[in-house]
mmCIF file with all atom_site columns, C-alpha atoms in Angstrom:
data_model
loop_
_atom_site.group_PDB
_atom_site.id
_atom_site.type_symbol
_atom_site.label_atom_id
_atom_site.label_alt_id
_atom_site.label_comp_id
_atom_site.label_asym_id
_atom_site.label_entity_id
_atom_site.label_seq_id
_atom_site.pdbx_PDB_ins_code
_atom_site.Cartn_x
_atom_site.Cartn_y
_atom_site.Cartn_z
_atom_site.occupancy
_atom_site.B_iso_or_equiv
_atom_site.pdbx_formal_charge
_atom_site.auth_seq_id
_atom_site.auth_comp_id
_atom_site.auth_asym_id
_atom_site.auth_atom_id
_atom_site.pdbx_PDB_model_num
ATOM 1   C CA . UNK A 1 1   ? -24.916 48.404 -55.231 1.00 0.00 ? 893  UNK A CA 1
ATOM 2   C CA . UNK A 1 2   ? -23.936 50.944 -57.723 1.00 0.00 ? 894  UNK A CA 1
ATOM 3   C CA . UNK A 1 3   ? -20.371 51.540 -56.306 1.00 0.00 ? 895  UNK A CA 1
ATOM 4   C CA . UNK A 1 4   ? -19.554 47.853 -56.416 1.00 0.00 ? 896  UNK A CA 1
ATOM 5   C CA . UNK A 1 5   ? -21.262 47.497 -60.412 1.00 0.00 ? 897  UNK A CA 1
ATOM 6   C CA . UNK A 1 6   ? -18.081 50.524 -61.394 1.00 0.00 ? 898  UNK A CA 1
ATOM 7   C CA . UNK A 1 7   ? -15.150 48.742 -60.261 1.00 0.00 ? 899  UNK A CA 1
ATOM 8   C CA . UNK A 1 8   ? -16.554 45.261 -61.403 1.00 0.00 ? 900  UNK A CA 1
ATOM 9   C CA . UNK A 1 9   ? -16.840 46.915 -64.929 1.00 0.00 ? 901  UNK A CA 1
ATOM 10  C CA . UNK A 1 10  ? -13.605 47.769 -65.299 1.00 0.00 ? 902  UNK A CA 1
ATOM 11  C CA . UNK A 1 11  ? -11.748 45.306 -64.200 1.00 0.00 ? 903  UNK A CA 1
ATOM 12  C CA . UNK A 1 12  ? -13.969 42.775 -66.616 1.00 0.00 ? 904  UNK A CA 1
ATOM 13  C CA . UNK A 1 13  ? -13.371 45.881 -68.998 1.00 0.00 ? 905  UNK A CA 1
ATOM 14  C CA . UNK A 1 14  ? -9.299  45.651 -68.504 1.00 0.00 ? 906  UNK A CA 1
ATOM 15  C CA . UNK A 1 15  ? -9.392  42.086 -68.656 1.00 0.00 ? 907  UNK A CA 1
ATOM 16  C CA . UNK A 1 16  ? -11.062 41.947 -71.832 1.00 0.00 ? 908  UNK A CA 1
ATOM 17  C CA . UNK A 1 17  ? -9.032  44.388 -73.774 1.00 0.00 ? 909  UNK A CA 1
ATOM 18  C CA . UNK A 1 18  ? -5.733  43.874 -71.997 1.00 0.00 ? 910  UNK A CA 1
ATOM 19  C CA . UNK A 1 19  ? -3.603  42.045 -74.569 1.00 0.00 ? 911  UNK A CA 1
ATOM 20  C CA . UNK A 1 20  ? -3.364  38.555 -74.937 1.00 0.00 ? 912  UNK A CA 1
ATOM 21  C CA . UNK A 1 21  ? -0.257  37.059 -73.479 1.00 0.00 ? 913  UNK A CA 1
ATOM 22  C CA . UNK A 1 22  ? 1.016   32.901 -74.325 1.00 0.00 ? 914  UNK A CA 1
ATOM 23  C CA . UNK A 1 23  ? 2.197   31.559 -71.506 1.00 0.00 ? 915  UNK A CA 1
ATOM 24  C CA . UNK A 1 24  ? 5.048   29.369 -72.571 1.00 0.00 ? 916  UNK A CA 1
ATOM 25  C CA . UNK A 1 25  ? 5.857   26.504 -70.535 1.00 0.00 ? 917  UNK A CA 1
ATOM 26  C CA . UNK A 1 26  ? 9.488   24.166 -71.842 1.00 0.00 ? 918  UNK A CA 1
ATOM 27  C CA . UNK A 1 27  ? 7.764   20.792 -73.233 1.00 0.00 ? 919  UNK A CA 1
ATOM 28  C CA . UNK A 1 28  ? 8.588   18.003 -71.382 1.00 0.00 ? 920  UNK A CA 1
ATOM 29  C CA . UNK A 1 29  ? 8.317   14.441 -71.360 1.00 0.00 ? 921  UNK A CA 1
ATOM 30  C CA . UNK A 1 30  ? 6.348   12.568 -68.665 1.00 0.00 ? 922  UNK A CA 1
ATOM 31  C CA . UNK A 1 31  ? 9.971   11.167 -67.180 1.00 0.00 ? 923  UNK A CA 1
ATOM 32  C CA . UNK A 1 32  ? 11.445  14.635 -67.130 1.00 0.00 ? 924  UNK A CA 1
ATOM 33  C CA . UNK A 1 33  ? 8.053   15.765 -65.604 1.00 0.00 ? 925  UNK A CA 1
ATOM 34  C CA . UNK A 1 34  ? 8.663   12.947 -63.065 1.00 0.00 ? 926  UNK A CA 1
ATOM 35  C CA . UNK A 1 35  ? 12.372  13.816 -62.553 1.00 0.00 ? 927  UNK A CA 1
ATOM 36  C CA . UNK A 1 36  ? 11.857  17.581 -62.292 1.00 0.00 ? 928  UNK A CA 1
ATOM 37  C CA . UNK A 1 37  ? 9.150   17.606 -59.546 1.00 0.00 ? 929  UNK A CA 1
ATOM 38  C CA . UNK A 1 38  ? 9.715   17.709 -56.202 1.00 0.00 ? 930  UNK A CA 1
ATOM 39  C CA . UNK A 1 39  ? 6.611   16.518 -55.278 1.00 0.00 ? 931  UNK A CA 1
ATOM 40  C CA . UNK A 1 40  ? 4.382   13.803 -56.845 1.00 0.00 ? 932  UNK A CA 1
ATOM 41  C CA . UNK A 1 41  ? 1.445   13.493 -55.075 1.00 0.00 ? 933  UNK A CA 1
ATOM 42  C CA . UNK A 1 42  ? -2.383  11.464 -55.797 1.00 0.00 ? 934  UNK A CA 1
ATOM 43  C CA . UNK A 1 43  ? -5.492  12.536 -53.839 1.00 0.00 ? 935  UNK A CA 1
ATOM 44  C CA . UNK A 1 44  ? -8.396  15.187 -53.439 1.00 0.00 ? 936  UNK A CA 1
ATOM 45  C CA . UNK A 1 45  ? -8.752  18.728 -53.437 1.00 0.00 ? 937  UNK A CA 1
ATOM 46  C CA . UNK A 1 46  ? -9.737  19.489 -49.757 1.00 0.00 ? 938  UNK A CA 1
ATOM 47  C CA . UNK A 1 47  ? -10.028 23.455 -50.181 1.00 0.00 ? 939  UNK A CA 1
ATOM 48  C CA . UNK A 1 48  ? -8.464  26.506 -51.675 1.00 0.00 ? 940  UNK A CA 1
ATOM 49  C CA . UNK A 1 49  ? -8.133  30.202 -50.440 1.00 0.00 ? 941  UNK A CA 1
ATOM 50  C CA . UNK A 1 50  ? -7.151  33.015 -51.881 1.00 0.00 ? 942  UNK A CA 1
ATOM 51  C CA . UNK A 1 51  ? -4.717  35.246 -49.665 1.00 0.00 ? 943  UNK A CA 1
ATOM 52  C CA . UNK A 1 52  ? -2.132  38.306 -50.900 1.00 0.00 ? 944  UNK A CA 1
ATOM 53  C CA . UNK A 1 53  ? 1.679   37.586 -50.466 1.00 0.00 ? 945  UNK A CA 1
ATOM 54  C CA . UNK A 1 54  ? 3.204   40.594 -47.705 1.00 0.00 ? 946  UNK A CA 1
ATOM 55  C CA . UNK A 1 55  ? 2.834   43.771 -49.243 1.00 0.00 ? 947  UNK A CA 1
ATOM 56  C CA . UNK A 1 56  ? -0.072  42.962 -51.810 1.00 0.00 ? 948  UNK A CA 1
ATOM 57  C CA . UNK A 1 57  ? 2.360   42.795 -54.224 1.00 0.00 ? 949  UNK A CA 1
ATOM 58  C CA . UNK A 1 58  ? 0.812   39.114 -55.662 1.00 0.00 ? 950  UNK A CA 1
ATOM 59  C CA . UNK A 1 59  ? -2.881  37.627 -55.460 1.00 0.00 ? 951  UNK A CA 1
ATOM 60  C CA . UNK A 1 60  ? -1.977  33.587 -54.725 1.00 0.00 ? 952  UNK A CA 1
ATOM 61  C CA . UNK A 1 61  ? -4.604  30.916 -54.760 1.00 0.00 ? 953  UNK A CA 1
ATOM 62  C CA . UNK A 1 62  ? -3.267  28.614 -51.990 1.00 0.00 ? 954  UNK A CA 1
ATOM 63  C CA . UNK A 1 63  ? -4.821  24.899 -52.277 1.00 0.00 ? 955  UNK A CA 1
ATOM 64  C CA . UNK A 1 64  ? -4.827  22.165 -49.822 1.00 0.00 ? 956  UNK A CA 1
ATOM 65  C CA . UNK A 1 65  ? -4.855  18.696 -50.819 1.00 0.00 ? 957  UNK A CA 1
ATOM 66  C CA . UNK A 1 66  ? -5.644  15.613 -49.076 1.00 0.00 ? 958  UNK A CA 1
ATOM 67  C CA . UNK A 1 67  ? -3.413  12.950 -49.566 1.00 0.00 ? 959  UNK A CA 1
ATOM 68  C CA . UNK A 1 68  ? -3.979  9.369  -51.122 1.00 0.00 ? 960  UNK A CA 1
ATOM 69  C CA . UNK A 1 69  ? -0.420  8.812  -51.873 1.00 0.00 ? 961  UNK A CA 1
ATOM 70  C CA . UNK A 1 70  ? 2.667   10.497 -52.464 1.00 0.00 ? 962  UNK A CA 1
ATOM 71  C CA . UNK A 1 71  ? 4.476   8.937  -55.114 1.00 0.00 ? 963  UNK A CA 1
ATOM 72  C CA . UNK A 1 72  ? 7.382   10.995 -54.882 1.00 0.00 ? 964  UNK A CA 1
ATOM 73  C CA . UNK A 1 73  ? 8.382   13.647 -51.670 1.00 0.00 ? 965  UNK A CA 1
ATOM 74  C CA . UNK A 1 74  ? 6.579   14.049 -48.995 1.00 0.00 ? 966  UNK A CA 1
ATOM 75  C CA . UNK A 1 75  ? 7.173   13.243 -45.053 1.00 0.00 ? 967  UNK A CA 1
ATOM 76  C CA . UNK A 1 76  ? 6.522   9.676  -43.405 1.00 0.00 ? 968  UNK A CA 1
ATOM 77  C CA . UNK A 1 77  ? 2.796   10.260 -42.221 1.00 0.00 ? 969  UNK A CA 1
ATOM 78  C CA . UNK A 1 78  ? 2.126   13.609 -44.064 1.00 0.00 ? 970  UNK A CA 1
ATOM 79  C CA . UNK A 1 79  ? -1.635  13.326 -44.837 1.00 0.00 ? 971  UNK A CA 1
ATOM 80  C CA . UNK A 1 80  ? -2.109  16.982 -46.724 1.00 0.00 ? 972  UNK A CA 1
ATOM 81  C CA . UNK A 1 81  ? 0.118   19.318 -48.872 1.00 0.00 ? 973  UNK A CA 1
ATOM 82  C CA . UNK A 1 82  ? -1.055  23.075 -49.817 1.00 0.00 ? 974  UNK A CA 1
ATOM 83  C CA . UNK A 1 83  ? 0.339   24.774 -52.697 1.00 0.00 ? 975  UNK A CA 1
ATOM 84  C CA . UNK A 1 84  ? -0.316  28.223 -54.246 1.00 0.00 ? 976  UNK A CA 1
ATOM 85  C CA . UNK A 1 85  ? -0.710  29.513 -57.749 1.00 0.00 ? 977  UNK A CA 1
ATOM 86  C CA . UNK A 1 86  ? -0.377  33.010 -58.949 1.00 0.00 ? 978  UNK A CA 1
ATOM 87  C CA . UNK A 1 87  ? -4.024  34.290 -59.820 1.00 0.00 ? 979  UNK A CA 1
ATOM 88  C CA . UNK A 1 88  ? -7.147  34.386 -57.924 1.00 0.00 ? 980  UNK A CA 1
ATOM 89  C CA . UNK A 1 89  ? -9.962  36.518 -57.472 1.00 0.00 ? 981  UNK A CA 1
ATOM 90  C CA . UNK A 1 90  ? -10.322 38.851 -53.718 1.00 0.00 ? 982  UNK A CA 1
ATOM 91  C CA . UNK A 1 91  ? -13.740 40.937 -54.307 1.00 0.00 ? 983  UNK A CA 1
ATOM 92  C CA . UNK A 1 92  ? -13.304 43.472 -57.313 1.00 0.00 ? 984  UNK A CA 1
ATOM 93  C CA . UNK A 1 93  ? -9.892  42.282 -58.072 1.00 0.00 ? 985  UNK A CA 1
ATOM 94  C CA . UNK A 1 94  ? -9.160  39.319 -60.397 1.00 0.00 ? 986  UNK A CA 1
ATOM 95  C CA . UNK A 1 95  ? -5.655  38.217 -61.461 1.00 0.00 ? 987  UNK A CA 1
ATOM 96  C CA . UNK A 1 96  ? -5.596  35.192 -63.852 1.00 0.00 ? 988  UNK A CA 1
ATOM 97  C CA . UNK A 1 97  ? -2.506  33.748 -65.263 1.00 0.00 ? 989  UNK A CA 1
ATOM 98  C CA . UNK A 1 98  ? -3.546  31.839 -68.865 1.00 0.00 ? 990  UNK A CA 1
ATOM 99  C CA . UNK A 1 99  ? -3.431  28.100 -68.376 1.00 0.00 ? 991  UNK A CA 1
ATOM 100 C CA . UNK A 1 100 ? -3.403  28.216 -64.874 1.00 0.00 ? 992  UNK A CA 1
ATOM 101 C CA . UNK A 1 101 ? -5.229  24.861 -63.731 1.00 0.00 ? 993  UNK A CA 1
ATOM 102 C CA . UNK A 1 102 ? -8.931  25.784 -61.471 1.00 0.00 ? 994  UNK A CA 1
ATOM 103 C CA . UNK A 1 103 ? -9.199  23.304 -58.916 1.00 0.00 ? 995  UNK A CA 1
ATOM 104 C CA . UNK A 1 104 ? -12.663 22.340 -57.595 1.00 0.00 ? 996  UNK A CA 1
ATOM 105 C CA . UNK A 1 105 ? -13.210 20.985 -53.660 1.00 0.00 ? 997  UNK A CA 1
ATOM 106 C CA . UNK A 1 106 ? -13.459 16.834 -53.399 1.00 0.00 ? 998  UNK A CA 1
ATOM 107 C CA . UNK A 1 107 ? -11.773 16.714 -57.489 1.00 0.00 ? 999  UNK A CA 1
ATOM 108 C CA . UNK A 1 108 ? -9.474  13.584 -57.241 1.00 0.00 ? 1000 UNK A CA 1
ATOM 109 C CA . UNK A 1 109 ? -6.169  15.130 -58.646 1.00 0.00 ? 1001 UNK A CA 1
ATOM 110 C CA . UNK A 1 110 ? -2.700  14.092 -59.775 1.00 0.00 ? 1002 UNK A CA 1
ATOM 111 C CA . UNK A 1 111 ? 0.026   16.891 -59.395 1.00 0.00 ? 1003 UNK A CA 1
ATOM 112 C CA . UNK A 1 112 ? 3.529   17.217 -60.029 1.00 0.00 ? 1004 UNK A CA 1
ATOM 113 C CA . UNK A 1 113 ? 4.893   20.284 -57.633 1.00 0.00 ? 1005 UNK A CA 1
ATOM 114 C CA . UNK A 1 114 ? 7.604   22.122 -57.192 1.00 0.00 ? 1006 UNK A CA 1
ATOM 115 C CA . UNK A 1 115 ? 9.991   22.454 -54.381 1.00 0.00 ? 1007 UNK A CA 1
ATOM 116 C CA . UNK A 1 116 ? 9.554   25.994 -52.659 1.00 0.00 ? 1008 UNK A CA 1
ATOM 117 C CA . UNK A 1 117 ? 8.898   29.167 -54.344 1.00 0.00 ? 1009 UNK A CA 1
ATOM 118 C CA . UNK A 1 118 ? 9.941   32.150 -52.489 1.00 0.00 ? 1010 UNK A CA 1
ATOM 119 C CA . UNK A 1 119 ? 7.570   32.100 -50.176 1.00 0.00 ? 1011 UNK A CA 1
ATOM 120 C CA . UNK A 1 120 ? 8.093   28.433 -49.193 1.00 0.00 ? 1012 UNK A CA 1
ATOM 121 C CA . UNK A 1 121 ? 5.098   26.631 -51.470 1.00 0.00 ? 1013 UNK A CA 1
ATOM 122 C CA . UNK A 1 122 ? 5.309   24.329 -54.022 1.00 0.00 ? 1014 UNK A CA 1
ATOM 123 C CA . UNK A 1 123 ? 3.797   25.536 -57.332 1.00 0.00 ? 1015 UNK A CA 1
ATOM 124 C CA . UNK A 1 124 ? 2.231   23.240 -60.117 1.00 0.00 ? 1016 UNK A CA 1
ATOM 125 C CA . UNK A 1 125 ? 5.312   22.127 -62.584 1.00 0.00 ? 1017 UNK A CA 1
ATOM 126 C CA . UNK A 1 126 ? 5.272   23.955 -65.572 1.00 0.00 ? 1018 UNK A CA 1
ATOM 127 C CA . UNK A 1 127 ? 2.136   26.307 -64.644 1.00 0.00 ? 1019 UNK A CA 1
ATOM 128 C CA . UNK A 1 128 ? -0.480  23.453 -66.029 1.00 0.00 ? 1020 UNK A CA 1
ATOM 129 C CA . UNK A 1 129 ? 1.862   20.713 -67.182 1.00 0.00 ? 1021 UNK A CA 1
ATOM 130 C CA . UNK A 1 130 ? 1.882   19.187 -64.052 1.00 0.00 ? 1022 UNK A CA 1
ATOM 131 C CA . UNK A 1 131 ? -1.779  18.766 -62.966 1.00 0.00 ? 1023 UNK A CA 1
ATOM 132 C CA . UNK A 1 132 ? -4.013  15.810 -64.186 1.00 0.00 ? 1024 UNK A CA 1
ATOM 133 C CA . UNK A 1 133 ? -7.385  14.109 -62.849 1.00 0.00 ? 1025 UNK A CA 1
ATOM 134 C CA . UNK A 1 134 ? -9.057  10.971 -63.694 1.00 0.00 ? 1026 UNK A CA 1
ATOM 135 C CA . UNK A 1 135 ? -12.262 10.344 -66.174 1.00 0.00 ? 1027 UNK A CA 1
ATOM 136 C CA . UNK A 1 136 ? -14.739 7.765  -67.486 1.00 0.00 ? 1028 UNK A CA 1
ATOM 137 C CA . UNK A 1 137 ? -12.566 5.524  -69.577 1.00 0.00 ? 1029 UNK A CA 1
ATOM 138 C CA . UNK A 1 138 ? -13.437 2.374  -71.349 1.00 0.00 ? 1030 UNK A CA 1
ATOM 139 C CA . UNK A 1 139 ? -15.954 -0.249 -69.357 1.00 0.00 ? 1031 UNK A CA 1
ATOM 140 C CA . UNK A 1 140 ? -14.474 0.057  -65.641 1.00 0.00 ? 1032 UNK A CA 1
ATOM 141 C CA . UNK A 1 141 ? -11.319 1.952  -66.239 1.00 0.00 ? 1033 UNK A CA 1
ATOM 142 C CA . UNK A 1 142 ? -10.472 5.375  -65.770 1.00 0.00 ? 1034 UNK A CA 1
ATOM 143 C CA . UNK A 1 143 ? -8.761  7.553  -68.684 1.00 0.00 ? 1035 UNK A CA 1
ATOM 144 C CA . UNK A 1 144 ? -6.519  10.522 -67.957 1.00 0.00 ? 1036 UNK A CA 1
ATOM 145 C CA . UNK A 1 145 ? -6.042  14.104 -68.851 1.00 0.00 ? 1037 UNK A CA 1
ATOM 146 C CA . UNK A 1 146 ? -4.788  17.226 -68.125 1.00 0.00 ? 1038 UNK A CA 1
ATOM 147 C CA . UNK A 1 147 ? -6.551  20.204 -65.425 1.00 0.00 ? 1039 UNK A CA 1
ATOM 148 C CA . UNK A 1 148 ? -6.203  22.522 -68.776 1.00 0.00 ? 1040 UNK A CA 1
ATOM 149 C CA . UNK A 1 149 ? -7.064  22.216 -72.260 1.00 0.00 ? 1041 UNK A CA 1
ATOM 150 C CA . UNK A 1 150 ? -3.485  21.826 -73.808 1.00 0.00 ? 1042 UNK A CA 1
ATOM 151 C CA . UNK A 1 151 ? -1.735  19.965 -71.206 1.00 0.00 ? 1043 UNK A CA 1
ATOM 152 C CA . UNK A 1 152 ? -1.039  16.592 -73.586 1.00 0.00 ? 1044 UNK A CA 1
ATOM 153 C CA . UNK A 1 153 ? -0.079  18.817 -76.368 1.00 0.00 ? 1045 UNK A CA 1
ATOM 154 C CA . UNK A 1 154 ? 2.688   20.584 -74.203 1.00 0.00 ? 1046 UNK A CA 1
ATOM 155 C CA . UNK A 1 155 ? 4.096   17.196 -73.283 1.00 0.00 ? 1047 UNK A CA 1
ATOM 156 C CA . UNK A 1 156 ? 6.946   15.678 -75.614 1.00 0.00 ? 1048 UNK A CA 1
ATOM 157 C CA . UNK A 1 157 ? 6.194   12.176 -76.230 1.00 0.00 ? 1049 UNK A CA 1
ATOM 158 C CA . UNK A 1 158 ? 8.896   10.122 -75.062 1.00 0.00 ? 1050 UNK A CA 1
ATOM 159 C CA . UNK A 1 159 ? 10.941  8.925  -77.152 1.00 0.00 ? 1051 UNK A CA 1
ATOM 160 C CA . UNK A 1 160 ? 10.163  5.040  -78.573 1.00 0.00 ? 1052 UNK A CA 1
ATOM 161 C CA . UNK A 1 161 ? 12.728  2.423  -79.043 1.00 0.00 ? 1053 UNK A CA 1
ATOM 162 C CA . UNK A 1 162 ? 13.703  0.496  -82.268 1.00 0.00 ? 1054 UNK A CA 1
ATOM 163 C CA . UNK A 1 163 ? 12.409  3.202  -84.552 1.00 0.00 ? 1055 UNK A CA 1
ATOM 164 C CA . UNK A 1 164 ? 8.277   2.543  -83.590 1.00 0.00 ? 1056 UNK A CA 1
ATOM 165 C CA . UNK A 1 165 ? 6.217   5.767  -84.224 1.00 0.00 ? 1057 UNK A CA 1
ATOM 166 C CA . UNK A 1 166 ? 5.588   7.732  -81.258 1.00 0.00 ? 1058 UNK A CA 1
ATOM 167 C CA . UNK A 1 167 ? 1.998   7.804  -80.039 1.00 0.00 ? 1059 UNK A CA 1
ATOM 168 C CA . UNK A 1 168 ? -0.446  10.189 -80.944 1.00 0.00 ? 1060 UNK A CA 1
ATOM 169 C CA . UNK A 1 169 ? -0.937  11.277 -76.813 1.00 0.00 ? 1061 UNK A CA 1
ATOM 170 C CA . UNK A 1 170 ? 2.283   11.263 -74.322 1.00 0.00 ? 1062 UNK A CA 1
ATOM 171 C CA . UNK A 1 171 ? -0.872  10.375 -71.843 1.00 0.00 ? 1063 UNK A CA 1
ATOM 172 C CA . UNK A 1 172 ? -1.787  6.485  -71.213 1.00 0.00 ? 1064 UNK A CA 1
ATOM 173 C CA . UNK A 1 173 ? -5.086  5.328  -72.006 1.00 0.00 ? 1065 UNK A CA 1
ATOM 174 C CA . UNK A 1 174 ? -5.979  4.174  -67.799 1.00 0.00 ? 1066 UNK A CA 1
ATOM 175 C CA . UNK A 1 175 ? -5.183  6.379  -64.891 1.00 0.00 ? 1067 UNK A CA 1
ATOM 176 C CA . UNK A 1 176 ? -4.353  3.407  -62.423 1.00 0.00 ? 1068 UNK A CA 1
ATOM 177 C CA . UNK A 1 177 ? -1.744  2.390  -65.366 1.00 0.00 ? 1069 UNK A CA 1
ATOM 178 C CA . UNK A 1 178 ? -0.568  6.091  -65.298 1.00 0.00 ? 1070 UNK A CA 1
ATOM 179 C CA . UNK A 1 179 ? 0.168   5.904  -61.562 1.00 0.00 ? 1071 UNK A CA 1
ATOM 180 C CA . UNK A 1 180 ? 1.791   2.899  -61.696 1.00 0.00 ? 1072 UNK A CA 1
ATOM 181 C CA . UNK A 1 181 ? 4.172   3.983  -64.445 1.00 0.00 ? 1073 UNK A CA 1
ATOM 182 C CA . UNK A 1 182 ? 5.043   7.278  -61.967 1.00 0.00 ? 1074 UNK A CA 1
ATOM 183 C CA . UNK A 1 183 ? 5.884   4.725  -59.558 1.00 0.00 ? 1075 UNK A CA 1
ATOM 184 C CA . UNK A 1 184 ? 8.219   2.956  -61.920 1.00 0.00 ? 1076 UNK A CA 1
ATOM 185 C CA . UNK A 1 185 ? 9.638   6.304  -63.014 1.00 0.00 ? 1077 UNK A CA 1
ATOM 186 C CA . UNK A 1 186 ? 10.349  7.628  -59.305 1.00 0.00 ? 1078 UNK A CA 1
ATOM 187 C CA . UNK A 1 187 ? 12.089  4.011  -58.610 1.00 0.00 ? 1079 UNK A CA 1
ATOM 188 C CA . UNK A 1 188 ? 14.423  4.061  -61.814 1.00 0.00 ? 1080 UNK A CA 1
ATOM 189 C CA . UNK A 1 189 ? 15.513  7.885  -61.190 1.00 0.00 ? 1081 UNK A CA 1
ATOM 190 C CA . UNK A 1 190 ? 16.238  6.438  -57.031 1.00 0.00 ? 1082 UNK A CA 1
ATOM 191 C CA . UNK A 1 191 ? 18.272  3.965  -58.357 1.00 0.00 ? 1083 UNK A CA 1
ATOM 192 C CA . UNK A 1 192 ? 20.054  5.922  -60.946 1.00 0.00 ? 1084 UNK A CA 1
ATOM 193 C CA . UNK A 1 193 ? 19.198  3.988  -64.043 1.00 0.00 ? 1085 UNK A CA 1
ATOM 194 C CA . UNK A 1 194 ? 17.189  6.412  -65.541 1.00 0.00 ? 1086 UNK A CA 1
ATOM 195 C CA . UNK A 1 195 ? 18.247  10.026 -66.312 1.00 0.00 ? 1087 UNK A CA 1
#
């Protein structure tokens, strides 16, 4: 017990004084979020693992999810995609990227991916940017947001037509609305007519 207490300590001791580092992520708009990804996919987190890349040079957190609909990408009868995020924890050892979105098993999840890193997995789009989830909205409807605290602020509101002042949140009000304006999105940038 007291070998394992040591190395605990100092890596919570490392953490904690290591500098603090911004991630900076390029701001967006929820078109150019739509356009950029690879992968667009609506459903539930199945599971996650944690696994080294070859040479335990990187700590990845790989997770699996289950498929409800893939709104943009994704193979005629694919049911499940896996990605992987930098970060995770393997006994003593803890890497943790800042902003990097936690994922919890049977969370309902929208995500924006990637095409393949280096090691063949998509990635979440800009680190958090690309990772939302539904919540209690107003009477029946749901409301959206991002994974991570900061993910509406790092989104550049679109901009609005005839001189109207853009809105307070790039993010709708209702998650089903949200979805469907992805959908719209993905079939404007198929047929060309939107950039």
């Amino acid at each position: 017990m007291k070998r394992r207490a040591i190395p605990i300590f100092l890596t919570t001791l490392i953490i904690a004084i290591a500098p603090a580092r911004a991630t900076m992520v390029q701001r967006l708009s929820l078109p150019e979020l739509v356009q950029r990804s690879t992968t667009v996919v609506h459903g539930t987190v199945q599971e996650s693992h944690v696994g080294w890349e070859e040479g335990r040079a990187r700590l990845y957190t790989y997770v699996t999810i289950s498929a409800a609909e893939f709104l943009k990408g994704g193979a005629p009868g694919q049911k499940t995609i896996t990605f992987r995020q930098l970060g995770g924890r393997d006994g003593d050892t803890i890497v943790y990227v800042p902003g990097s979105p936690r994922f919890s098993p049977k969370e309902e999840v929208l995500l924006f991916l990637t095409g393949g890193d280096g090691g063949g997995y998509p990635q979440v789009m800009g680190i958090f940017q690309g990772a939302f989830r539904p919540v209690p909205g107003r009477g029946l409807a749901r409301g959206v947001e991002g994974l991570t605290t900061g993910t509406a602020a790092s989104l550049r509101p679109e901009p609005v037509r005839g001189g109207a002042a853009a809105p307070n949140s790039p993010l709708p009000e209702s998650f089903d609305g949200f979805l469907g304006q992805i959908r719209a999105w993905v079939k404007e940038q198929a047929r060309g007519t939107r950039p």
